[in-house]
CSV table of C-alpha atoms in Angstrom, one decimal:
chain,number,residue,atom,x,y,z
A,1175,MET,CA,0.0,0.0,0.0
A,1176,LYS,CA,2.9,2.4,0.9
A,1177,LYS,CA,4.5,1.6,-2.5
A,1178,ILE,CA,1.4,2.5,-4.4
A,1179,ILE,CA,1.1,5.8,-2.6
A,1180,LYS,CA,4.7,6.5,-3.3
A,1181,ASP,CA,4.3,5.8,-7.0
A,1182,ASN,CA,1.3,8.0,-7.2
A,1183,ARG,CA,3.2,10.9,-5.5
A,1184,LYS,CA,6.0,10.4,-8.1
A,1185,LYS,CA,3.5,10.6,-11.0
A,1186,THR,CA,1.9,13.7,-9.5
A,1187,LYS,CA,5.3,15.3,-9.2
A,1188,ASP,CA,6.2,14.5,-12.8
A,1189,VAL,CA,2.9,15.9,-14.1
A,1190,HIS,CA,3.4,19.0,-12.0
A,1191,THR,CA,7.0,19.4,-13.4
A,1192,LEU,CA,5.7,19.0,-17.0
A,1193,GLU,CA,3.0,21.6,-16.4
A,1194,GLN,CA,5.6,23.9,-14.9
A,1195,ASP,CA,7.9,23.5,-17.9
A,1196,LYS,CA,5.0,24.3,-20.2
A,1197,LYS,CA,4.3,27.5,-18.2
A,1198,ASP,CA,7.9,28.5,-18.7
A,1199,ASP,CA,7.7,28.1,-22.5
A,1200,PHE,CA,7.3,31.2,-24.7
A,1201,LYS,CA,3.7,31.3,-25.8
A,1202,LEU,CA,3.2,32.0,-29.5
A,1203,THR,CA,0.2,31.7,-31.8
A,1204,LYS,CA,0.0,28.7,-34.2
A,1205,ASN,CA,0.6,31.0,-37.2
A,1206,THR,CA,3.7,32.5,-35.6
A,1207,ARG,CA,5.2,29.1,-34.7
A,1208,PHE,CA,4.4,27.8,-38.2
A,1209,PHE,CA,6.1,30.8,-39.8
A,1210,LEU,CA,9.2,30.3,-37.6
A,1211,TYR,CA,9.3,26.6,-38.6
A,1212,VAL,CA,9.1,27.5,-42.3
A,1213,LEU,CA,11.7,30.3,-41.9
A,1214,GLY,CA,14.1,28.0,-40.0
A,1215,GLY,CA,13.6,25.2,-42.5
A,1216,ILE,CA,14.1,27.3,-45.6
A,1217,LEU,CA,17.1,29.1,-44.0
A,1218,CYS,CA,18.6,25.7,-43.0
A,1219,LEU,CA,18.2,24.2,-46.4
A,1220,VAL,CA,19.6,27.2,-48.3
A,1221,SER,CA,22.5,27.5,-45.9
A,1222,ALA,CA,23.3,23.8,-46.3
A,1223,ILE,CA,23.2,24.0,-50.1
A,1224,LEU,CA,25.4,27.2,-50.3
A,1225,LEU,CA,27.8,25.7,-47.7
A,1226,PHE,CA,28.2,22.5,-49.8
A,1227,ILE,CA,28.8,24.6,-53.0
A,1228,ASN,CA,31.3,26.9,-51.4
A,1229,ILE,CA,33.3,24.4,-49.3
A,1230,ARG,CA,34.2,22.2,-52.2
A,1231,PRO,CA,37.6,22.7,-53.9
A,1232,HIS,CA,37.4,24.3,-57.3
A,1233,THR,CA,39.7,25.0,-60.2
A,1234,ARG,CA,40.5,28.4,-61.6
A,1235,THR,CA,42.7,29.8,-64.3
A,1236,GLU,CA,45.8,31.5,-63.0
A,1237,GLU,CA,48.4,33.4,-64.9
A,1238,VAL,CA,52.0,32.3,-63.9
A,1239,VAL,CA,55.0,34.4,-64.8
A,1240,VAL,CA,57.4,32.1,-66.7
A,1241,ASN,CA,59.8,34.6,-68.0
A,1242,SER,CA,60.7,38.3,-68.0
A,1243,TYR,CA,62.2,40.6,-70.7
A,1244,ASN,CA,63.9,44.0,-70.9
A,1245,ILE,CA,64.6,45.8,-74.1
A,1246,THR,CA,66.9,48.8,-74.1
A,1247,THR,CA,67.4,50.9,-77.3
A,1248,GLY,CA,69.5,54.0,-77.7
A,1249,ALA,CA,72.3,55.6,-79.7
A,1250,SER,CA,75.5,57.6,-79.5
A,1251,TYR,CA,76.9,60.0,-82.0
A,1252,ARG,CA,80.0,62.0,-82.9
A,1253,VAL,CA,80.4,64.9,-85.3
A,1254,HIS,CA,83.4,64.5,-87.7
A,1255,LEU,CA,85.0,67.8,-88.7
A,1256,LYS,CA,86.6,68.9,-91.8
A,1257,GLU,CA,90.2,70.1,-91.6
A,1258,ASN,CA,90.3,73.4,-89.8
A,1259,ASN,CA,92.6,75.5,-87.8
A,1260,VAL,CA,90.2,75.9,-84.8
A,1261,PHE,CA,89.8,72.4,-83.4
A,1262,GLU,CA,92.7,70.0,-82.9
A,1263,GLU,CA,90.4,66.9,-82.5
A,1264,GLU,CA,88.9,65.1,-85.4
A,1265,PHE,CA,85.6,64.5,-83.7
A,1266,LEU,CA,83.4,66.5,-81.5
A,1267,GLU,CA,81.5,64.5,-78.8
A,1268,GLU,CA,77.8,64.6,-77.9
A,1269,GLY,CA,76.1,67.6,-76.2
A,1270,ARG,CA,78.0,70.4,-77.9
A,1271,VAL,CA,77.1,73.2,-80.4
A,1272,TYR,CA,78.5,72.3,-83.8
A,1273,PRO,CA,79.6,74.7,-86.6
A,1274,SER,CA,77.9,74.0,-89.9
A,1275,ALA,CA,80.8,75.3,-91.9
A,1276,ILE,CA,83.3,72.6,-90.8
A,1277,THR,CA,80.9,69.7,-90.3
A,1278,ASP,CA,81.9,66.8,-92.5
A,1279,PHE,CA,79.5,64.1,-91.4
A,1280,ILE,CA,77.8,62.7,-88.3
A,1281,ASN,CA,78.7,59.2,-87.1
A,1282,ILE,CA,75.8,57.4,-85.3
A,1283,ASP,CA,76.1,54.1,-83.4
A,1284,PHE,CA,72.6,52.5,-82.8
A,1285,LYS,CA,72.3,49.8,-80.2
A,1286,SER,CA,69.4,47.7,-79.0
A,1287,GLU,CA,69.6,44.9,-76.4
A,1288,LEU,CA,67.2,42.3,-75.3
A,1289,ALA,CA,67.7,40.4,-72.0
A,1290,MET,CA,65.5,37.5,-70.8
A,1291,THR,CA,65.3,35.7,-67.5
A,1292,ASN,CA,65.3,32.3,-69.2
A,1293,ALA,CA,66.3,31.2,-72.7
A,1294,LEU,CA,63.6,31.3,-75.4
A,1295,SER,CA,63.4,31.3,-79.2
A,1296,ILE,CA,64.4,34.8,-80.3
A,1297,SER,CA,64.4,36.3,-83.7
A,1298,GLY,CA,63.5,39.7,-85.3
A,1299,ASP,CA,64.1,42.3,-87.9
A,1300,TYR,CA,64.9,46.0,-88.0
A,1301,ILE,CA,65.5,49.0,-90.3
A,1302,ILE,CA,67.4,52.2,-90.0
A,1303,ARG,CA,66.0,55.1,-92.1
A,1304,ALA,CA,66.5,58.8,-92.5
A,1305,VAL,CA,63.2,60.7,-92.5
A,1306,LEU,CA,62.8,64.2,-94.0
A,1307,GLU,CA,59.6,66.0,-93.2
A,1308,GLY,CA,58.4,69.4,-94.5
A,1309,TYR,CA,55.8,71.4,-92.7
A,1310,GLN,CA,54.1,74.8,-92.4
A,1311,THR,CA,53.2,76.4,-89.1
A,1312,GLY,CA,49.5,76.6,-88.6
A,1313,LYS,CA,47.3,78.1,-85.8
A,1314,ASP,CA,48.7,77.9,-82.3
A,1315,GLU,CA,52.2,77.2,-83.8
A,1316,GLU,CA,51.2,73.7,-84.7
A,1317,LYS,CA,53.1,72.0,-87.4
A,1318,VAL,CA,51.0,71.1,-90.4
A,1319,PRO,CA,52.6,68.4,-92.5
A,1320,VAL,CA,53.4,69.2,-96.2
A,1321,TYR,CA,55.5,66.2,-97.2
A,1322,GLU,CA,57.4,63.2,-95.8
A,1323,LYS,CA,60.3,61.5,-97.6
A,1324,ILE,CA,61.8,58.3,-96.2
A,1325,TYR,CA,65.3,57.1,-97.1
A,1326,PRO,CA,66.0,53.5,-96.0
A,1327,ILE,CA,69.7,53.1,-95.0
A,1328,ILE,CA,70.1,49.7,-93.3
A,1329,GLU,CA,67.9,46.7,-93.1
A,1330,GLY,CA,68.8,43.7,-91.0
A,1331,ARG,CA,67.5,40.6,-89.2
A,1332,VAL,CA,68.1,38.9,-85.9
A,1333,ILE,CA,68.9,35.3,-86.6
A,1334,GLU,CA,66.6,32.9,-84.8
A,1335,SER,CA,68.2,31.1,-81.9
A,1336,VAL,CA,67.3,29.8,-78.4
A,1337,THR,CA,69.0,32.2,-76.1
A,1338,SER,CA,68.5,34.5,-73.1
A,1339,SER,CA,69.9,37.6,-74.8
A,1340,SER,CA,70.2,39.3,-78.2
A,1341,SER,CA,71.5,42.6,-79.5
A,1342,ILE,CA,71.6,44.9,-82.6
A,1343,ASN,CA,74.6,47.1,-83.3
A,1344,GLU,CA,74.7,49.3,-86.3
A,1345,SER,CA,77.0,52.2,-87.2
A,1346,LEU,CA,76.4,54.7,-90.1
A,1347,SER,CA,77.4,58.2,-91.2
A,1348,ILE,CA,75.0,61.0,-92.1
A,1349,ASP,CA,75.9,63.8,-94.4
A,1350,ARG,CA,73.8,66.8,-93.4
A,1351,ALA,CA,74.6,68.7,-96.6
A,1352,ALA,CA,73.3,65.8,-98.8
A,1353,TYR,CA,69.9,65.8,-97.0
A,1354,ARG,CA,69.7,69.5,-97.0
A,1355,ASN,CA,70.1,69.3,-100.8
A,1356,TYR,CA,67.3,66.7,-101.0
A,1357,ALA,CA,65.0,69.1,-99.1
A,1358,GLN,CA,66.0,71.9,-101.5
A,1359,GLU,CA,65.1,69.7,-104.5
A,1360,ILE,CA,61.7,68.9,-103.0
A,1361,GLU,CA,61.0,72.6,-102.2
A,1362,ASN,CA,61.9,73.5,-105.8
A,1363,ALA,CA,59.5,71.0,-107.1
A,1364,LEU,CA,56.8,72.2,-104.7
A,1365,GLY,CA,57.5,75.8,-105.6
A,1366,GLY,CA,57.9,77.1,-102.0
A,1367,GLU,CA,60.0,76.8,-98.9
A,1368,THR,CA,58.8,74.8,-95.9
A,1369,GLY,CA,60.0,74.2,-92.4
A,1370,LYS,CA,62.1,71.1,-92.1
A,1371,ASP,CA,62.5,68.2,-89.6
A,1372,PHE,CA,65.1,65.6,-90.2
A,1373,TYR,CA,65.8,62.5,-88.0
A,1374,VAL,CA,67.5,59.1,-88.2
A,1375,GLU,CA,65.5,56.3,-86.6
A,1376,LEU,CA,66.2,52.7,-85.7
A,1377,SER,CA,62.9,50.7,-85.5
A,1378,GLY,CA,62.0,47.0,-85.5
A,1379,LYS,CA,60.8,44.1,-83.4
A,1380,TYR,CA,62.1,41.1,-81.5
A,1381,ILE,CA,60.0,38.0,-81.8
A,1382,VAL,CA,60.1,36.2,-78.5
A,1383,ASP,CA,58.6,32.7,-78.5
A,1384,GLY,CA,56.2,33.9,-81.2
A,1385,GLU,CA,55.3,37.2,-79.5
A,1386,GLU,CA,56.3,40.5,-81.1
A,1387,LYS,CA,58.1,43.1,-79.0
A,1388,PRO,CA,58.6,46.4,-81.0
A,1389,PHE,CA,61.2,49.0,-80.3
A,1390,SER,CA,62.4,52.3,-81.8
A,1391,TYR,CA,64.8,55.2,-81.2
A,1392,ARG,CA,65.6,58.4,-83.1
A,1393,ILE,CA,68.1,61.2,-83.3
A,1394,ASP,CA,67.0,64.6,-84.5
A,1395,ILE,CA,69.5,66.5,-86.7
A,1396,PRO,CA,68.8,70.1,-87.9
A,1397,ILE,CA,69.5,70.6,-91.6
A,1398,ASN,CA,68.6,74.3,-91.9
A,1399,ASN,CA,71.1,77.0,-93.0
A,1400,ASP,CA,71.9,78.1,-89.4
A,1401,LYS,CA,75.6,78.7,-88.8
A,1402,PHE,CA,75.5,76.5,-85.7
A,1403,TYR,CA,73.3,73.6,-84.7
A,1404,GLU,CA,72.6,71.2,-81.9
A,1405,ILE,CA,71.7,67.5,-82.2
A,1406,ARG,CA,68.8,66.3,-80.0
A,1407,LYS,CA,68.5,62.8,-78.7
A,1408,ALA,CA,66.4,61.3,-75.8
A,1409,GLU,CA,67.5,59.0,-73.0
A,1410,PRO,CA,67.6,55.3,-74.0
A,1411,VAL,CA,64.2,53.8,-74.4
A,1412,GLU,CA,63.4,50.8,-72.1
A,1413,ASP,CA,60.6,48.3,-72.4
A,1414,SER,CA,60.2,45.5,-69.9
A,1415,GLY,CA,57.5,43.0,-69.0
A,1416,ASP,CA,56.6,39.5,-68.1
A,1417,ILE,CA,55.7,36.5,-70.2
A,1418,LYS,CA,52.9,34.6,-68.6
A,1419,GLU,CA,51.2,31.3,-69.1
A,1420,SER,CA,47.6,30.4,-68.0
A,1421,ASN,CA,47.3,27.3,-65.9
A,1422,LEU,CA,44.4,25.5,-64.2
A,1423,VAL,CA,45.1,25.2,-60.5
A,1424,ASN,CA,43.1,23.6,-57.7
A,1425,VAL,CA,42.1,26.0,-55.1
A,1426,MET,CA,40.9,25.2,-51.5
A,1427,PRO,CA,38.3,27.8,-50.5
A,1428,ALA,CA,39.3,30.1,-47.6
A,1429,PHE,CA,37.3,29.7,-44.4
A,1430,SER,CA,36.1,33.3,-44.8
A,1431,SER,CA,34.4,32.4,-48.0
A,1432,TYR,CA,32.0,30.0,-46.4
A,1433,ALA,CA,32.0,31.1,-42.7
A,1434,ILE,CA,28.8,33.1,-43.2
A,1435,PHE,CA,26.9,30.0,-44.4
A,1436,ILE,CA,28.0,28.1,-41.3
A,1437,LEU,CA,26.7,30.9,-39.2
A,1438,LEU,CA,23.4,30.9,-41.1
A,1439,LEU,CA,23.1,27.2,-40.6
A,1440,PHE,CA,23.5,27.6,-36.8
A,1441,VAL,CA,21.0,30.4,-36.8
A,1442,ALA,CA,18.5,28.2,-38.7
A,1443,ALA,CA,19.1,25.3,-36.4
A,1444,GLY,CA,18.7,27.6,-33.4
A,1445,ILE,CA,15.3,28.9,-34.7
A,1446,LEU,CA,14.1,25.3,-35.1
A,1447,VAL,CA,15.3,24.2,-31.7
A,1448,PHE,CA,13.9,27.3,-30.0
A,1449,VAL,CA,10.4,26.8,-31.6
A,1450,ARG,CA,10.4,23.0,-30.9
A,1451,PHE,CA,11.5,22.9,-27.3
A,1452,PHE,CA,11.1,26.4,-25.9
A,1453,THR,CA,7.7,27.6,-27.3
A,1454,ALA,CA,4.2,26.4,-27.0
A,1455,ASN,CA,0.9,27.2,-28.8
A,1456,MET,CA,-1.0,30.0,-27.2
A,1457,GLU,CA,-4.4,28.6,-26.1
A,1458,GLY,CA,-7.5,29.5,-24.3
A,1459,LYS,CA,-7.6,32.7,-22.3
A,1460,GLU,CA,-4.1,33.8,-23.4
A,1461,LEU,CA,-5.0,33.4,-27.1
A,1462,GLU,CA,-8.2,35.3,-26.6
A,1463,GLN,CA,-6.4,38.1,-24.9
A,1464,LYS,CA,-3.8,38.1,-27.6
A,1465,LYS,CA,-6.4,38.5,-30.3
A,1466,LEU,CA,-8.3,41.2,-28.3
A,1467,SER,CA,-5.0,43.1,-27.8
A,1468,GLU,CA,-4.4,43.1,-31.6
A,1469,LEU,CA,-8.0,44.1,-32.2
A,1470,MET,CA,-7.7,47.0,-29.8
A,1471,ARG,CA,-4.4,48.2,-31.2
A,1472,LYS,CA,-6.1,48.4,-34.6
A,1473,TYR,CA,-9.6,49.7,-33.7
A,1474,GLY,CA,-9.3,51.0,-30.1
A,1475,SER,CA,-9.4,54.6,-31.2
A,1476,ARG,CA,-12.8,54.1,-32.7
A,1477,MET,CA,-14.3,52.7,-29.5
A,1478,VAL,CA,-15.8,54.2,-26.3
A,1479,CYS,CA,-15.2,52.5,-22.9
A,1480,ILE,CA,-18.3,52.4,-20.6
A,1481,GLU,CA,-18.8,51.2,-17.1
A,1482,ASN,CA,-21.9,49.2,-17.8
A,1483,LEU,CA,-24.7,48.7,-20.3
A,1484,PRO,CA,-28.1,50.2,-19.9
A,1485,ASP,CA,-31.2,48.0,-19.8
A,1486,ILE,CA,-31.3,46.2,-23.1
A,1487,SER,CA,-33.9,43.6,-22.2
A,1488,GLN,CA,-36.4,45.2,-24.6
A,1489,LYS,CA,-34.0,45.2,-27.5
A,1490,SER,CA,-33.2,42.5,-30.0
A,1491,GLU,CA,-29.6,41.3,-30.1
A,1492,ILE,CA,-27.9,40.9,-33.5
A,1493,ARG,CA,-24.5,39.3,-33.7
A,1494,VAL,CA,-22.2,40.8,-36.3
A,1495,LYS,CA,-19.7,38.6,-38.1
A,1496,SER,CA,-16.6,40.7,-37.9
A,1497,ILE,CA,-15.2,43.8,-36.2
A,1498,THR,CA,-14.8,45.5,-39.5
A,1499,ASP,CA,-18.5,45.0,-40.2
A,1500,LEU,CA,-19.3,46.4,-36.8
A,1501,ILE,CA,-17.2,49.5,-37.5
A,1502,GLU,CA,-18.8,50.1,-40.9
A,1503,LEU,CA,-22.3,49.7,-39.3
A,1504,ALA,CA,-21.4,52.3,-36.7
A,1505,ASP,CA,-20.4,54.7,-39.4
A,1506,GLU,CA,-23.6,54.0,-41.3
A,1507,ILE,CA,-26.1,54.4,-38.4
A,1508,ARG,CA,-23.9,57.1,-36.7
A,1509,GLU,CA,-23.7,55.3,-33.3
A,1510,PRO,CA,-20.6,54.8,-31.2
A,1511,VAL,CA,-18.8,51.5,-30.7
A,1512,LEU,CA,-18.9,50.5,-27.0
A,1513,TYR,CA,-17.3,48.1,-24.7
A,1514,ILE,CA,-17.0,47.4,-21.0
A,1515,GLU,CA,-13.5,47.2,-19.7
A,1516,GLY,CA,-12.5,43.9,-18.4
A,1517,GLU,CA,-9.2,42.2,-17.5
A,1518,LYS,CA,-6.1,44.0,-18.7
A,1519,GLU,CA,-8.2,46.9,-20.0
A,1520,LEU,CA,-9.6,44.7,-22.7
A,1521,PRO,CA,-13.3,44.3,-23.7
A,1522,LYS,CA,-15.1,42.2,-21.1
A,1523,ASP,CA,-16.0,38.7,-22.4
A,1524,GLY,CA,-14.6,39.8,-25.7
A,1525,LYS,CA,-17.8,41.7,-26.6
A,1526,ILE,CA,-18.1,45.0,-28.4
A,1527,TYR,CA,-21.4,46.7,-28.9
A,1528,ILE,CA,-23.5,49.2,-30.9
A,1529,LEU,CA,-26.7,50.4,-29.2
A,1530,SER,CA,-29.4,51.6,-31.5
A,1531,LYS,CA,-33.0,52.5,-30.9
A,1532,ASP,CA,-34.4,49.1,-31.5
A,1533,TYR,CA,-31.4,46.7,-31.7
A,1534,ILE,CA,-28.2,45.9,-29.9
A,1535,TYR,CA,-25.5,44.9,-32.3
A,1536,PHE,CA,-22.5,43.1,-30.9
A,1537,PHE,CA,-19.3,41.4,-32.0
A,1538,GLU,CA,-17.8,38.7,-29.8
A,1539,SER,CA,-14.2,37.7,-30.2
A,1540,LYS,CA,-13.7,33.9,-30.0
A,1541,VAL,CA,-10.7,31.8,-30.1
C-alpha cells in the first residue's frame, strides 16, 4: 500500500513538473510558430546548399610568370669635322654646339639589347632610315605636314636562336649637306619653302617565342642653314614586362568564403530548436487576450469604454460577423462603438457593442 502511494506521488510530481515546464515556455500563436518553422527550415536548407557549394575545392585559371624581358634601345653619335685651324680633335663628342661650316658628317652608333630571364626562341628584324619632313606652321604654332620623304639606310635581321639575350649594333654616317640638298630639290618641285625636320631612326621588333616586342629610337638632326646647330636625342628607351602562361590550378576555399553559411546554418538550427523545445501554442484565455489586444491596437481609437450597459432587455440582439462589419455599421447608423472594460483593460467577455433605438449589435471575439 505504501509503495502504491509513493508511486502516485511520483507521478503527480512528474505531471506538475511537466506543467511547470509548459508554463515556462514562450507562448506563440500557431501561425507564428508555423512561420518560424518554415523560416528556419528554408534558411537551414539554403545555408546547407550554399555551404556545400562553397566548401568544395574548385579550379581556376591562374596566370603564372614564366619569363621576363627587358629591351633597351639607344644611340650615341660624334660629329666628324673637316680640316680646320680651330679644333685640334677630329671628332666633337655629344652635347655640344656644332659649326655647320666645318661639319663633315655625323657618325651614329645605334644599339638595341634584349635580355631574358630564361632562354627562349628569339628572332627579329629592324630598319634604320632617314626621314625628311616638310611642314608649315598653322594656328597655335602647330606643325601642319606638307610632305614626308623616307630614305632607307640599313635593313637587318636577328637570326633565330634559343638564347636569353640578343642585341643589334649598327653604325652609319650621315651627311647633313646631302639631305639639305634633298630638301631643297623637294621645295623647288613644290614651288615654295617649308620648315624642315630631319631625323634618323632605328625601329624594328624582336620575336620572343612567337610574340612580337617592338622597339624604336631616333636622333633629330637640324639641316637648316643656321651657322651653328645642336643634335637632339632622348634617353635610351626601355621596355620591360613579363611573359605569362595560363594554368588551371586547384584552389581550396578560404574559411572566410563560407563562414557566413555556417553561421546561417547555426542560426537556422537555433530557430528550429527554439520553436520546438522552448515555445508552445497560445491557447484558451491567453490566445483570446492576444487577439483582443491586436484588435484594440487596430480599432481601439474608434471605441468608447463604458462602465456598464443600460437595460437592453427590450432590444433584440444581433450578432455581427466581424469587427470591420461592426465599425462600418457604426459609421452608417452614426452610433458609437462601445465596450465594457474587463481584465487587462480589454473588452469584457470579448464583446463589443453598438446600441441603436431598436437593436443591440455586438461582435464577440472567439478563439
